[in-house]
CSV table of C-alpha atoms and ligand atoms in Angstrom, one decimal:
chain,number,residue,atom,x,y,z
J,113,UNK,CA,181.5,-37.1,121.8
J,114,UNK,CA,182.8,-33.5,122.3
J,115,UNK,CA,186.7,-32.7,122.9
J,116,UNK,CA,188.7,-29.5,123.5
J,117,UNK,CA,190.8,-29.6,120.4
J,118,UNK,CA,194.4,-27.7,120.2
J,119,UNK,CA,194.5,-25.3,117.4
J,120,UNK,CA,197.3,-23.0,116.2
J,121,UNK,CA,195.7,-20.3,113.6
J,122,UNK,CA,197.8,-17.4,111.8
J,123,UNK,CA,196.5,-13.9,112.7
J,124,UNK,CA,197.9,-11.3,111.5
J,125,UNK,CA,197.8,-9.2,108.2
J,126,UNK,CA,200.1,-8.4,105.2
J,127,UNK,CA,203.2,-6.3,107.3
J,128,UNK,CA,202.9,-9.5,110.0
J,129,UNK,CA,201.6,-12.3,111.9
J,130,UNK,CA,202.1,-15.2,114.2
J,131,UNK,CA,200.4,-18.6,115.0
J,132,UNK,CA,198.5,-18.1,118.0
J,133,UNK,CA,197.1,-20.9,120.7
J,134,UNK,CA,193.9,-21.4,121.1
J,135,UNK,CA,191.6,-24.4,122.6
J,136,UNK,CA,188.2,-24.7,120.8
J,137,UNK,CA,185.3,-26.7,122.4
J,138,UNK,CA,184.5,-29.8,119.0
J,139,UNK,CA,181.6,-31.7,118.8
J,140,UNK,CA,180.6,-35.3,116.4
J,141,UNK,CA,180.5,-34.6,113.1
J,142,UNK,CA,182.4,-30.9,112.6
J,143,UNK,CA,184.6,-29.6,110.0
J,144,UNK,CA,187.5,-27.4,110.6
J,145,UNK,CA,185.4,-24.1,109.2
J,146,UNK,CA,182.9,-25.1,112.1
J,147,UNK,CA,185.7,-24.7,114.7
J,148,UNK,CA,187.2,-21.4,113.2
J,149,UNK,CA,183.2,-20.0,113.3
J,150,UNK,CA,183.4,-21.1,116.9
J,151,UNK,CA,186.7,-19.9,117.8
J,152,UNK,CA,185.1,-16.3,116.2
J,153,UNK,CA,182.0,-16.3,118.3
J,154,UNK,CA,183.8,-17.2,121.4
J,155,UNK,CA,187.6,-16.2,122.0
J,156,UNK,CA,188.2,-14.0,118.6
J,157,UNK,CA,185.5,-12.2,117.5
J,158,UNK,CA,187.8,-10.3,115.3
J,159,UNK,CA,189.5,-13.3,113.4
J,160,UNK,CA,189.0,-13.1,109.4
J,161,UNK,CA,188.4,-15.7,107.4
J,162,UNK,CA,185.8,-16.0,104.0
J,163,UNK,CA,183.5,-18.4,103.1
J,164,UNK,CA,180.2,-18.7,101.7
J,165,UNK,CA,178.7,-22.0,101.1
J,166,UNK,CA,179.9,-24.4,103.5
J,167,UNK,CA,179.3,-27.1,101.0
J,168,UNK,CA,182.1,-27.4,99.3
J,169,UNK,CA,180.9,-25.4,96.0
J,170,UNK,CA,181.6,-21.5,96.2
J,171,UNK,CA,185.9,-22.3,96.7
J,172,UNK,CA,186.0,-19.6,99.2
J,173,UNK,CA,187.4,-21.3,102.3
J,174,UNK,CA,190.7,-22.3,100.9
J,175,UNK,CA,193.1,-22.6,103.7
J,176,UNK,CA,196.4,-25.1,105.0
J,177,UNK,CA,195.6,-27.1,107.4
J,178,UNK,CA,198.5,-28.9,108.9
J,179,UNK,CA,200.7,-27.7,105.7
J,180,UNK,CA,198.0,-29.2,103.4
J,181,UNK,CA,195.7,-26.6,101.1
J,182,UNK,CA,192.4,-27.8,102.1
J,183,UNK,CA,188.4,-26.8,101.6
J,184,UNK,CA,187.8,-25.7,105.6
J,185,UNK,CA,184.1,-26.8,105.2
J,186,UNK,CA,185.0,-30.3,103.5
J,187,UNK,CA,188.1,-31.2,106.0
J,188,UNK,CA,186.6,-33.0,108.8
J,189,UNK,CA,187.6,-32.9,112.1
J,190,UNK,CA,187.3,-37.0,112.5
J,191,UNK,CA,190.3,-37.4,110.3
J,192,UNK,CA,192.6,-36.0,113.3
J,193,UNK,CA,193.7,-37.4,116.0
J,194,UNK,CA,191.9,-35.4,119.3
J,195,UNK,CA,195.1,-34.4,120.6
J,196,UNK,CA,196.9,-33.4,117.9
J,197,UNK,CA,197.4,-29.5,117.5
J,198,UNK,CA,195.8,-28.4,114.1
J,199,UNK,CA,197.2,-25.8,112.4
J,200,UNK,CA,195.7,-23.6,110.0
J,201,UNK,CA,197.2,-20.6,107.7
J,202,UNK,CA,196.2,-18.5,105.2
J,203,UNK,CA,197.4,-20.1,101.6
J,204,UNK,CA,201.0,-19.2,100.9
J,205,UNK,CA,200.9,-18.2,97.3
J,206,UNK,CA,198.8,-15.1,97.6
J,207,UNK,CA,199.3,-11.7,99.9
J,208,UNK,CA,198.1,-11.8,102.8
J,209,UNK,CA,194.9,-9.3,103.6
J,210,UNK,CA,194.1,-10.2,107.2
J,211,UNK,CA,194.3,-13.6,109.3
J,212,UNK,CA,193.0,-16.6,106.7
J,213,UNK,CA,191.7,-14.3,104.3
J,214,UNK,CA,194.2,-13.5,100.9
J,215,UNK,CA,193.6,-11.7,97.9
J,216,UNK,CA,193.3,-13.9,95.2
J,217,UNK,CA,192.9,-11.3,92.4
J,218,UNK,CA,196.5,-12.6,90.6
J,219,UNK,CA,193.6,-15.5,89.6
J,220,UNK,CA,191.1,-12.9,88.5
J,221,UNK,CA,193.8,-10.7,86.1
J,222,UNK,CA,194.7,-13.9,84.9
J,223,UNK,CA,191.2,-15.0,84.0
J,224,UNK,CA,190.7,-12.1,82.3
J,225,UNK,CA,193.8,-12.2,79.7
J,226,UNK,CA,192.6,-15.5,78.2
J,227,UNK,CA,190.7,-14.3,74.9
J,228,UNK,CA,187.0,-15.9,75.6
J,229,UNK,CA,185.2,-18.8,73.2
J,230,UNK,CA,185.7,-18.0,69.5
J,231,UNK,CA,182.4,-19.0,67.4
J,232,UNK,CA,183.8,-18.2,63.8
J,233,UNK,CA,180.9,-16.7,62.9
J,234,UNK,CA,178.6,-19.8,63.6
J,235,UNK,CA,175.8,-18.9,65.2
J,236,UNK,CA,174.7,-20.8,68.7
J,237,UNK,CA,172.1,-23.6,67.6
J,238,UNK,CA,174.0,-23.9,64.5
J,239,UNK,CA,176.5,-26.9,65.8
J,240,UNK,CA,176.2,-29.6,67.3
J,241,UNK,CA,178.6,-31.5,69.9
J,242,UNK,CA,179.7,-35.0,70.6
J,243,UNK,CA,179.1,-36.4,74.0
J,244,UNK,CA,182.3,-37.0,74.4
J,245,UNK,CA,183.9,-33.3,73.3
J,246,UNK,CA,180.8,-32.5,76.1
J,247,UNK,CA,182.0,-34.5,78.8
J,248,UNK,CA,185.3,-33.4,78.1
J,249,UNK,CA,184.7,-29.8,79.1
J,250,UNK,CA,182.3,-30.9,81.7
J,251,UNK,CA,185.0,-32.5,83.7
J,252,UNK,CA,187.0,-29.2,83.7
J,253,UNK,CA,183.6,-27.1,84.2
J,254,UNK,CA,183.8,-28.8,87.7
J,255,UNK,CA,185.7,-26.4,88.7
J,256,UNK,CA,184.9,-24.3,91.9
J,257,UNK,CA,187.6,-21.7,91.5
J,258,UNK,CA,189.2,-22.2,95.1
J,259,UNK,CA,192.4,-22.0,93.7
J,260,UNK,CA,194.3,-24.5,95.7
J,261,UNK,CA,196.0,-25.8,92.6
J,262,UNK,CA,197.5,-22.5,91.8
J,263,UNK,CA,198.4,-22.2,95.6
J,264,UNK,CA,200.5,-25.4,95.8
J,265,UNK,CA,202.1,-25.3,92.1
J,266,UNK,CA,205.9,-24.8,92.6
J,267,UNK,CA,206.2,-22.7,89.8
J,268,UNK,CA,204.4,-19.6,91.5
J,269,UNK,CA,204.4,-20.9,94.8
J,270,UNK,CA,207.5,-18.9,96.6
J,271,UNK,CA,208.6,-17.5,93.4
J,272,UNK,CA,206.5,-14.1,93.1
J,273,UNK,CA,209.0,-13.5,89.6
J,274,UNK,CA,207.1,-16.4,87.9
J,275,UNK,CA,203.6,-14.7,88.2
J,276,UNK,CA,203.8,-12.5,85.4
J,277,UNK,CA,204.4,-15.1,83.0
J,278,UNK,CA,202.5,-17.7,84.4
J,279,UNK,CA,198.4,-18.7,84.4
J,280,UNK,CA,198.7,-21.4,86.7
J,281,UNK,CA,196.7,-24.9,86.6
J,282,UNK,CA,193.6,-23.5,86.7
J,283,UNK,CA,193.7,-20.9,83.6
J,284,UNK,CA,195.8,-23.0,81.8
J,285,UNK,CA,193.2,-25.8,82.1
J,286,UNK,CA,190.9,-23.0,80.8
J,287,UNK,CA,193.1,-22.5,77.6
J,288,UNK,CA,192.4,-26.3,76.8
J,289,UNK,CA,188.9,-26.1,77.8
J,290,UNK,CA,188.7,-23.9,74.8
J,291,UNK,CA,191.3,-25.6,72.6
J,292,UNK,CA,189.2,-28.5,72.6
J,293,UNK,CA,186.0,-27.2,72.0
J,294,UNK,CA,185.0,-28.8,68.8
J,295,UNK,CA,183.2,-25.1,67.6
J,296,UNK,CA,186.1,-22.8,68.8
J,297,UNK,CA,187.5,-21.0,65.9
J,298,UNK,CA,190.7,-19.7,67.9
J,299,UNK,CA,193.9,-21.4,68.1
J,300,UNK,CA,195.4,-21.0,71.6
J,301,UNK,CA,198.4,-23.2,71.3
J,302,UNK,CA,200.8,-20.2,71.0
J,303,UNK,CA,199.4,-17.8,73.7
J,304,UNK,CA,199.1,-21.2,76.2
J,305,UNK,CA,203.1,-21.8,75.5
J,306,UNK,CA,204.2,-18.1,75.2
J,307,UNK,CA,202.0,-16.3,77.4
J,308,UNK,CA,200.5,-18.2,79.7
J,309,UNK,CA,203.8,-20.2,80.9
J,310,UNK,CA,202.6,-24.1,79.8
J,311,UNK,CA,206.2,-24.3,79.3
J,312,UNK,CA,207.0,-23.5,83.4
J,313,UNK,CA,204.7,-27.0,84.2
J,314,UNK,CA,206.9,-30.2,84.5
J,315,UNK,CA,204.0,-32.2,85.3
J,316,UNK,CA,204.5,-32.7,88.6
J,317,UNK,CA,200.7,-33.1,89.4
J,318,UNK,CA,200.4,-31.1,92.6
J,319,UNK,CA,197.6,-29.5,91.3
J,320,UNK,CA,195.4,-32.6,90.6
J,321,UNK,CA,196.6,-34.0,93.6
J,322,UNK,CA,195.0,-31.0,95.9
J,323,UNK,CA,191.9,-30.4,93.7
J,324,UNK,CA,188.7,-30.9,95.8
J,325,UNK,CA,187.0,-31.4,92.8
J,326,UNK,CA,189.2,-34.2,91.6
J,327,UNK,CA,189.5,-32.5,88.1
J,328,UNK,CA,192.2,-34.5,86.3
J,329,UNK,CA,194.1,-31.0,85.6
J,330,UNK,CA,197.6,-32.8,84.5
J,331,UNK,CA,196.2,-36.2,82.3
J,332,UNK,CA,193.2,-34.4,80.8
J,333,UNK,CA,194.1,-30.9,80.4
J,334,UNK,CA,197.9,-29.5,81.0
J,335,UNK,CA,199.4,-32.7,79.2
J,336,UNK,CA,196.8,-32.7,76.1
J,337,UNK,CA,197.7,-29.1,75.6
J,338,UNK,CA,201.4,-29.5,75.5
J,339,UNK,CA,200.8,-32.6,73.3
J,340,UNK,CA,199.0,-29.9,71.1
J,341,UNK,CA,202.1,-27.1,71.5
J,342,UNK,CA,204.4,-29.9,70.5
J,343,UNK,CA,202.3,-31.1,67.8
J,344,UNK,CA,202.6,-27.4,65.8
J,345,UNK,CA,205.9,-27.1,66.6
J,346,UNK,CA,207.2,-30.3,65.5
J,347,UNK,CA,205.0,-32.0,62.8
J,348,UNK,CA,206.9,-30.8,59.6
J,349,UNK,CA,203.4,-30.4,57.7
J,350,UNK,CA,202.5,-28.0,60.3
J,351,UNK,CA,206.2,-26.2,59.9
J,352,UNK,CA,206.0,-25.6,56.9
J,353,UNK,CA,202.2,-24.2,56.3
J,354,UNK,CA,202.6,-22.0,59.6
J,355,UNK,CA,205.8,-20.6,57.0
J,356,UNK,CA,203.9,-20.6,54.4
J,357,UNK,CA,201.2,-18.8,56.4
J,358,UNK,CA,198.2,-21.4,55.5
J,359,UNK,CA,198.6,-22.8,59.1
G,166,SF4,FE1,190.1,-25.6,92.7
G,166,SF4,FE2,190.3,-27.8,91.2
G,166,SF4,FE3,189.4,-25.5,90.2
G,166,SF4,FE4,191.9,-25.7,90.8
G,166,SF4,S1,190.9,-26.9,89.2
G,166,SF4,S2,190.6,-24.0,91.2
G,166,SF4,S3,191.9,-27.0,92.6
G,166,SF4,S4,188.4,-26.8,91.8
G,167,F3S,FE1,202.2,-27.0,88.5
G,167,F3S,FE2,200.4,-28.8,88.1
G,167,F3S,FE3,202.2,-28.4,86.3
G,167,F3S,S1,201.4,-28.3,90.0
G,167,F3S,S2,204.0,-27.9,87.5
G,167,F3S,S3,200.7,-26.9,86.9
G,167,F3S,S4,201.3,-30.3,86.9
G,168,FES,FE1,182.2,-22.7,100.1
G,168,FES,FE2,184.0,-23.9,101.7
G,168,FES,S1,182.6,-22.4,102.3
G,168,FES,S2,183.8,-24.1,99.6
């Protein structure tokens, strides 16, 4: 069955924009990125948006729909109701560039400051792993970099101040990626807390909640890690070797 759906979509680029109207022709079985290509190649050839995949695996198409950071290519159009307007905006938490597209390089500075895997000096074939330190990391190595989770966390989200100071979901689930590698000489409890802002997340589980990958960011990485902070911090063994400087 094919419908003529109402969309609203923010054009505009990083001095200013506007939601503009627009009717696009949907057909059985769409997605939302299949309407925006169509609305491109029929009413505004000029309209910006990325994407590469169309599968849900290169993170590219990160938009809001209807308030909500969504996957364009993995929000279908059979989960709205044909004569509801659909609305669809760049994400908030990075500048604008033009139309949908932002520039996400806050996520790629980021990336960049956490200090890679540490092997002490062991050589690769000299360890070996546990399954389950394996599937630990594996859960986390899900991750398609679409940055939705650092898009809708309220600590960066509105409050440009915070950025500095503040890795967001993703690269903080990074930091414990490493922290629990089992052959990882570093210890990246300090840099996580001071550095990299753990201390800014109250847990509120936005992130998870938005991941399309359904990465359990809060349970299995963010609270592990400040269990870990806590843990140095607090143990008294730990207090007093870190003083003593054998910690
Ligand atoms: Fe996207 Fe999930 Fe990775 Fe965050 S953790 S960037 S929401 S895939
Ligand atoms: Fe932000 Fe996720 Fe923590 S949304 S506050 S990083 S639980
Ligand atoms: Fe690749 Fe949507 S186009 S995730």
């Amino acid at each position: 069955m094919s419908y003529e759906a109402k969309f609203q979509v923010w054009r505009g680029d990083e001095g200013e924009g506007e939601l503009r109207d627009y009717a696009v022709e949907v057909n059985e079985g769409e997605v939302v990125l299949d309407i925006i290509h169509r609305l491109q190649a029929t009413q505004a050839p000029d309209l910006a948006v990325r994407w590469n995949c169309k599968a849900g695996k290169c993170g590219s198409c990160s938009a809001e729909i209807n308030g909500m950071p969504r996957l364009m290519c993995m929000t279908r159009m059979s989960t709205f109701e044909p004569e509801e307007t659909i609305t669809v905006t760049p994400i908030r938490t990075f500048p604008v560039i033009r139309d949908l597209v932002t520039d996400v390089s806050f996520n790629y500075e980021k990336a960049r400051q956490i200090p890679s895997f540490d092997p002490g000096g062991v050589e690769p074939g000299e360890f070996r792993m546990q399954q389950v330190d394996v599937e630990r990391s594996q859960e986390f190595r899900k991750c398609i970099e679409c940055f939705l989770c650092n898009n809708v966390c309220h600590v960066i989200r509105d409050h440009e101040e915070n950025k500095p100071g503040f890795a967001g979901p993703r690269f903080l689930m990074r930091i414990a990626e490493l922290e629990m590698h089992p052959a990882d000489a570093a210890d990246r409890r300090e840099i996580a807390q001071e550095d990299h802002g753990l201390g800014f997340c109250n847990i509120t589980k936005c992130c998870t909640e938005v991941c399309p990958e359904h990465i359990k960011i809060t349970d299995n990485a963010l609270i592990p890690m400040k269990e870990r902070v806590v843990g140095r911090r607090y143990d008294p063994v730990v207090w007093l070797g870190s003083k003593l400087g054998i910690v």
